[in-house]
Coordinates of C-alpha atoms in Angstrom, one line a residue:
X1 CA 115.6 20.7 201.4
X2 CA 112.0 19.6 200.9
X3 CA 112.9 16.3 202.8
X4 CA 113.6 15.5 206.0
X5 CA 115.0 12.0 207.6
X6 CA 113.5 10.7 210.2
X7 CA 113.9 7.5 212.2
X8 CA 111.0 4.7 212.8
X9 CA 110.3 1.3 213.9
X10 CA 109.7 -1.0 211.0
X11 CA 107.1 -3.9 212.0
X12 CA 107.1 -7.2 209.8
X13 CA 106.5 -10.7 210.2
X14 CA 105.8 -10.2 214.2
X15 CA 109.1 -8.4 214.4
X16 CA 109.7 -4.8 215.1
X17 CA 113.2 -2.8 213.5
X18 CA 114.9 0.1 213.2
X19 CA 114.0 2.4 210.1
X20 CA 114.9 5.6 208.8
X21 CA 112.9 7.2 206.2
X22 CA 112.7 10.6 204.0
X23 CA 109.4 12.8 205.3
X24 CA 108.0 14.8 202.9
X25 CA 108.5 18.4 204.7
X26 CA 105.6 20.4 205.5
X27 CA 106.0 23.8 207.1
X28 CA 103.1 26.7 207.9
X29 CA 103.1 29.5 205.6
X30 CA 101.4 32.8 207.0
X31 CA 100.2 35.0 204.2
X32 CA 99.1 38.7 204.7
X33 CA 98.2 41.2 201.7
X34 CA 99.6 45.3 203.3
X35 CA 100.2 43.9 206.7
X36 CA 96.5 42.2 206.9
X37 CA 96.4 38.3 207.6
X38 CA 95.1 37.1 204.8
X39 CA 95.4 33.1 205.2
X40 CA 98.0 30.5 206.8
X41 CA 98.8 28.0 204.3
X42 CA 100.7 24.4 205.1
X43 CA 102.8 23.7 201.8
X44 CA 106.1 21.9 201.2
X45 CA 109.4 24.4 201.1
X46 CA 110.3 26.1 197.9
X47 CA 108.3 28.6 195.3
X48 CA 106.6 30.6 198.2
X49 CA 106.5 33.7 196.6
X50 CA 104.8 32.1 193.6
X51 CA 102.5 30.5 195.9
X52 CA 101.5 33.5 197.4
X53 CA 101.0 35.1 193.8
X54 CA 98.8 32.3 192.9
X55 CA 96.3 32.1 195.9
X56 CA 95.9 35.8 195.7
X57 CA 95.0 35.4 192.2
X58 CA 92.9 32.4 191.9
X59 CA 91.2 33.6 195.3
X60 CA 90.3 37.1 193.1
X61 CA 91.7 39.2 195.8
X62 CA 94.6 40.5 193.4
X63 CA 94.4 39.8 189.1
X64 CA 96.4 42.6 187.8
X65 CA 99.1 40.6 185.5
X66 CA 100.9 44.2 184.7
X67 CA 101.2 45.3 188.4
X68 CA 103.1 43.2 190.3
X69 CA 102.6 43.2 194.1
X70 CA 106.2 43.3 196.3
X71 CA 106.5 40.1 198.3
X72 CA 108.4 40.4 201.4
X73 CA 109.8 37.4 203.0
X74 CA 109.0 38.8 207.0
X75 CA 109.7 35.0 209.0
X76 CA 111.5 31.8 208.7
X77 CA 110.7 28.8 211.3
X78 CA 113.7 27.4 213.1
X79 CA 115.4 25.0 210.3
X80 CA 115.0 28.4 208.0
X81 CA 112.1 27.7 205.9
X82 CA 110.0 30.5 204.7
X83 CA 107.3 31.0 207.0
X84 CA 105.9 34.4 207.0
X85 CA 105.2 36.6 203.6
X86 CA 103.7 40.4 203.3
X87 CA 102.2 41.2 199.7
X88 CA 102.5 44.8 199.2
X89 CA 99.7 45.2 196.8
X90 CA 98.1 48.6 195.5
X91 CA 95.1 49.7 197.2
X92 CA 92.7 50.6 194.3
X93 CA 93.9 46.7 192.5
X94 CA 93.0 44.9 195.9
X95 CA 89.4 43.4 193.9
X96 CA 87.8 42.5 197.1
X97 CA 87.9 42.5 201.1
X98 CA 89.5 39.8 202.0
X99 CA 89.9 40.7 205.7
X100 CA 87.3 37.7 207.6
X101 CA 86.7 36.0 204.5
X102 CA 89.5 34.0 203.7
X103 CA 91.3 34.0 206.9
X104 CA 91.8 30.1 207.4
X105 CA 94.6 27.8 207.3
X106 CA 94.7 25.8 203.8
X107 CA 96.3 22.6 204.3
X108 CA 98.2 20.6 201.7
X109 CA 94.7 19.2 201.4
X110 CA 92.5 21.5 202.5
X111 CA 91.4 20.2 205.6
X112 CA 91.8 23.2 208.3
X113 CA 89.6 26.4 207.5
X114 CA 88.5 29.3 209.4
X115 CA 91.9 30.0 211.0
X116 CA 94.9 32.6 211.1
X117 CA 97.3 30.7 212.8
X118 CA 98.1 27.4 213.8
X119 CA 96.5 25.9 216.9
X120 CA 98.4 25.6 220.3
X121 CA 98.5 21.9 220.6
X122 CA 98.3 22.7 224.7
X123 CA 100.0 20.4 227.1
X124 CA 98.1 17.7 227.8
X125 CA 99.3 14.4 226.4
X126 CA 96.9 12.1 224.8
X127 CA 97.4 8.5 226.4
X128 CA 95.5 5.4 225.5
X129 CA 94.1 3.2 227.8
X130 CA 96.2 0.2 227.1
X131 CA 98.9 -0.7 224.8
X132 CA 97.8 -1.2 220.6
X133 CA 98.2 -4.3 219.1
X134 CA 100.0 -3.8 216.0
X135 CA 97.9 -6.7 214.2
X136 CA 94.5 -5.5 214.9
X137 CA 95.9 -2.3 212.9
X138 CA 95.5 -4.9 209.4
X139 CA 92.5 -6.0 211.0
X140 CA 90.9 -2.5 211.3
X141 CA 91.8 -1.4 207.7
X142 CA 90.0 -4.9 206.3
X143 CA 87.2 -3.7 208.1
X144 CA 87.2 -0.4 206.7
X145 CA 88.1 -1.6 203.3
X146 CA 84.6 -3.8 203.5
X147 CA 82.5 -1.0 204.4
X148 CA 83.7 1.2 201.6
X149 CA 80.7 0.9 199.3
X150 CA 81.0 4.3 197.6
X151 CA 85.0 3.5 196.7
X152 CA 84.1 0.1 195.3
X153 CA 81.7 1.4 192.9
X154 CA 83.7 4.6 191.7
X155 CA 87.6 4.1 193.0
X156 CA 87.2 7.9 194.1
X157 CA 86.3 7.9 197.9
X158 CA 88.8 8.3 201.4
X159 CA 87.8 6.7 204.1
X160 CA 88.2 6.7 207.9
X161 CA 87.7 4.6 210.6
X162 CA 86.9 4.4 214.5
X163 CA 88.3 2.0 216.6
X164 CA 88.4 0.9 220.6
X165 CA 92.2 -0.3 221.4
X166 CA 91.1 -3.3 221.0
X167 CA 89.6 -3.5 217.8
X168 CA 86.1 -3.2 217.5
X169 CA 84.9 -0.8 215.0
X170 CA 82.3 2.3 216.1
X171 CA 82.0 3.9 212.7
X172 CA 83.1 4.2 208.9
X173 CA 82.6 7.3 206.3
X174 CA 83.7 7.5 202.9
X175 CA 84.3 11.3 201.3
X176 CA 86.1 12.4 198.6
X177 CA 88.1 14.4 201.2
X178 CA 89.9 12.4 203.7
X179 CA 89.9 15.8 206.2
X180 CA 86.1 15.4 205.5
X181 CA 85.5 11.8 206.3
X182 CA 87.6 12.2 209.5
X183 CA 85.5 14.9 210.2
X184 CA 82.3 12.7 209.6
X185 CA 83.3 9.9 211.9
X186 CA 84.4 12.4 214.7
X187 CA 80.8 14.3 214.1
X188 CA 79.3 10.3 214.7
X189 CA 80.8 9.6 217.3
X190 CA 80.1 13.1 218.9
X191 CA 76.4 12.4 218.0
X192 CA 76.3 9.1 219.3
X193 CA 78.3 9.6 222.3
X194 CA 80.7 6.9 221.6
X195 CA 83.8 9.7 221.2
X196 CA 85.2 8.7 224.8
X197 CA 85.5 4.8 223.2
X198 CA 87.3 6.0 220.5
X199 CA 91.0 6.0 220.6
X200 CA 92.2 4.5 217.5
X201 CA 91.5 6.4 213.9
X202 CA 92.4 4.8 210.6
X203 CA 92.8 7.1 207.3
X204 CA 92.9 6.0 203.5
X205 CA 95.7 8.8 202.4
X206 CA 98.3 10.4 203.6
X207 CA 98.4 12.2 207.2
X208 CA 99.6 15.9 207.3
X209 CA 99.0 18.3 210.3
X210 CA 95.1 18.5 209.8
X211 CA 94.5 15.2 210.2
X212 CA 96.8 15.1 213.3
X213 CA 95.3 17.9 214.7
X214 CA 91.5 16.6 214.4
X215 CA 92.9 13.9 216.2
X216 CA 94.3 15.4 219.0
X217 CA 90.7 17.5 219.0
X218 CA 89.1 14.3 219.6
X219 CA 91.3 12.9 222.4
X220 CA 92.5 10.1 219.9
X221 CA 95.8 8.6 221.1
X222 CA 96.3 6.2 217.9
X223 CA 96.6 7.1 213.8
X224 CA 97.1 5.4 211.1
X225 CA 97.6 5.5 207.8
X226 CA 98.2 3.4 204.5
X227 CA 100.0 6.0 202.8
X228 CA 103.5 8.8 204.4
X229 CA 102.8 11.2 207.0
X230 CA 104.7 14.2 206.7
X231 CA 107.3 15.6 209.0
X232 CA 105.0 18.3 210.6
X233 CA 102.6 15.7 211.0
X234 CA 104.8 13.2 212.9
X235 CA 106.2 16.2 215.3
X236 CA 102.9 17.3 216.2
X237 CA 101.5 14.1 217.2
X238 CA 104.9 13.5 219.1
X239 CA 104.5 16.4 220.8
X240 CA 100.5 15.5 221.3
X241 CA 101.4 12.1 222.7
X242 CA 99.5 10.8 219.8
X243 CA 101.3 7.5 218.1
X244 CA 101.5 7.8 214.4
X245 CA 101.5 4.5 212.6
X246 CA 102.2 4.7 208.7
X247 CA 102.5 2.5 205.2
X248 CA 100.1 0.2 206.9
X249 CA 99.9 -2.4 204.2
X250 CA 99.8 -5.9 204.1
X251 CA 100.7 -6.8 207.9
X252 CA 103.1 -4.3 208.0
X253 CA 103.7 -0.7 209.6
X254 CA 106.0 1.9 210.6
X255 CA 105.5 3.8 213.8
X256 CA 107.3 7.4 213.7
X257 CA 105.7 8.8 217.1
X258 CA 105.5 7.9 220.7
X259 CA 106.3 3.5 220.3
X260 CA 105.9 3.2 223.6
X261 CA 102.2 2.7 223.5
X262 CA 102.6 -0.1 220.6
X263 CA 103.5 -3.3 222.0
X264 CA 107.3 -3.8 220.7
X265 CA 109.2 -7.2 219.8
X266 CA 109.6 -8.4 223.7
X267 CA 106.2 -7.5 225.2
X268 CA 104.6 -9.5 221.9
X269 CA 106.7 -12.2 223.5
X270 CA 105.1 -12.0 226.8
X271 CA 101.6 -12.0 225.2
X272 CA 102.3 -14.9 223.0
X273 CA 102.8 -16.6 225.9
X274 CA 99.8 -16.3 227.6

C-alpha cells in the first residue's frame, strides 16, 4: 500500500488535537545495471521495475526496445517494499559508462545528487533552544509570502525561509526547485555566518526525505511546510529529533514529529497568562 497512517496533533483556534492522517509512502530504491550501483532513487511503492526501465532509458545508459534487460528484485525494506533492483543488461547494448556519473540519489524531486546510498542520519539529536510557538509559524510564512517577488510576478517559484525560534527572519530565496531554494538559504546563512541562529526552516511544497535531510545537515530543529510530508520524511526527522510541522495554512498545523518542542494546549495556558 502506497499509504501509510500516521498519527498527529491537529492545532486550530489555540487548541491542539489528536489527528490521524494518510502519508504518502516514500521508500529508497537502489538501482544497479550487472551488479554496478548505478543510482538510489526515493519513489512511492509500485511499478519498480518499470521505473528502473525508464531511468535507464531516458538516462541513455540502455535504449534497446527489442532487448530487454532481466530485472531482479535483490532487497525489500522492513514493511516489504521493493528496495533493491539488479538490471541484467547486455554488455555491448550498455550505450555509455555510467559507473561515477550518475551515481546519486534522485529524490521524488530531485533534490539529493551525487550519492549511492542513503545518508546515516548519526545519533545526535537536533534540539532547539527553546520551545516554538505555533503562531509565529503563520507569522513566518506571511513573511515569506511578502518577500516572494519572483512568485508574484510568474506563479512558478518555491520558496524557503530562515527563522530564530522566535520569529525573526534571516533570509528568503525563491527557485523553481524547493530542494534548491533550501539549499540557497542554507548557502546564506553559511555565508553570512548566521547558520547557528537558524533553527526554524519554512518550505513552499511538500517535504520528502531531501528536505529533511538538508535540515538535519544544517542543525535545524524545526520544519515546516504548507503542503504533506511524506512518511520517510516524518520518520527521519523523528529519528533526527527534528519536529515536522505540516498543512500550515491559515493559523493552522499538524505536527507529525517530536511535539514536545512545540508548546501544546496547557503550556499555551501558562504563557497566556503571563
Amino acid at each position: 500500500m502506497s499509504l501509510r497512517l500516521y498519527k498527529g496533533l491537529f492545532y486550530n483556534d489555540q487548541k491542539f488535537s489528536d489527528v490521524e492522517d494518510f502519508l504518502v509512502v516514500e521508500v529508497a530504491l537502489s538501482i544497479a545495471v550487472n551488479s554496478v550501483p548505478f543510482t538510489v532513487t526515493m519513489q512511492t511503492p509500485g511499478s519498480e521495475l518499470e521505473l528502473a526501465r525508464g531511468l535507464l532509458f531516458t538516462e541513455k545508459i540502455y535504449q534497446s526496445t527489442t532487448e530487454h534487460p532481466e530485472i531482479k528484485v535483490i532487497g525489500y525494506n522492513e514493511h516489504g517494499f521493493i528496495n533493491a533492483l539488479n538490471v541484467i543488461a547486455p554488455e555491448h547494448l550498455i550505450l555509455k559508462d555510467f559507473a561515477g556519473n550518475r551515481n546519486v540519489i534522485s529524490s521524488s524531486s530531485c533534490g539529493v545528487c551525487g550519492k549511492t546510498e542513503l545518508d546515516d542520519l548519526g545519533s545526535t539529536l537536533l534540539a532547539p533552544s527553546e520551545q516554538l510557538h505555533p503562531s509565529l509559524v503563520e507569522q513566518m510564512f506571511d513573511m515569506v509570502s511578502e518577500k516572494q517577488k519572483a512568485f508574484q510576478q510568474s506563479g512558478g517559484t518555491h520558496a524557503a525561509g530562515a527563522f530564530t525560534v522566535d520569529g525573526k527572519m534571516l533570509c528568503v530565496q525563491e527557485d523553481i526547485g524547493r530542494h534548491n531554494a533550501v539549499d540557497k538559504v542554507i548557502g546564506y546563512l553559511v555565508q553570512n555566518n548566521l547558520l547557528q541562529q537558524a533553527e526554524c526552516l519554512t518550505v513552499s511544497g511538500r517535504i520528502s526525505y531531501e528536505i529533511v535531510s538538508k535540515a538535519i545537515e544544517a542543525g535545524i530543529p524545526f520544519l515546516a511546510s504548507v503542503s504533506a510530508p511524506s512518511s520517510l520524511a516524518v520518520d527521519s526527522a523523528q529519528e533526527a529529533g527534528i519536529t515536522l510541522m505540516a498543512f500550515c495554512r491559515k493559523n493552522k498545523l499538524t505536527v507529525y514529529s517530536n511535539p514536545h518542542q512545540i508548546l501544546t494546549n496547557q503550556e499555551l495556558l501558562v504563557v497566556g497568562k503571563k
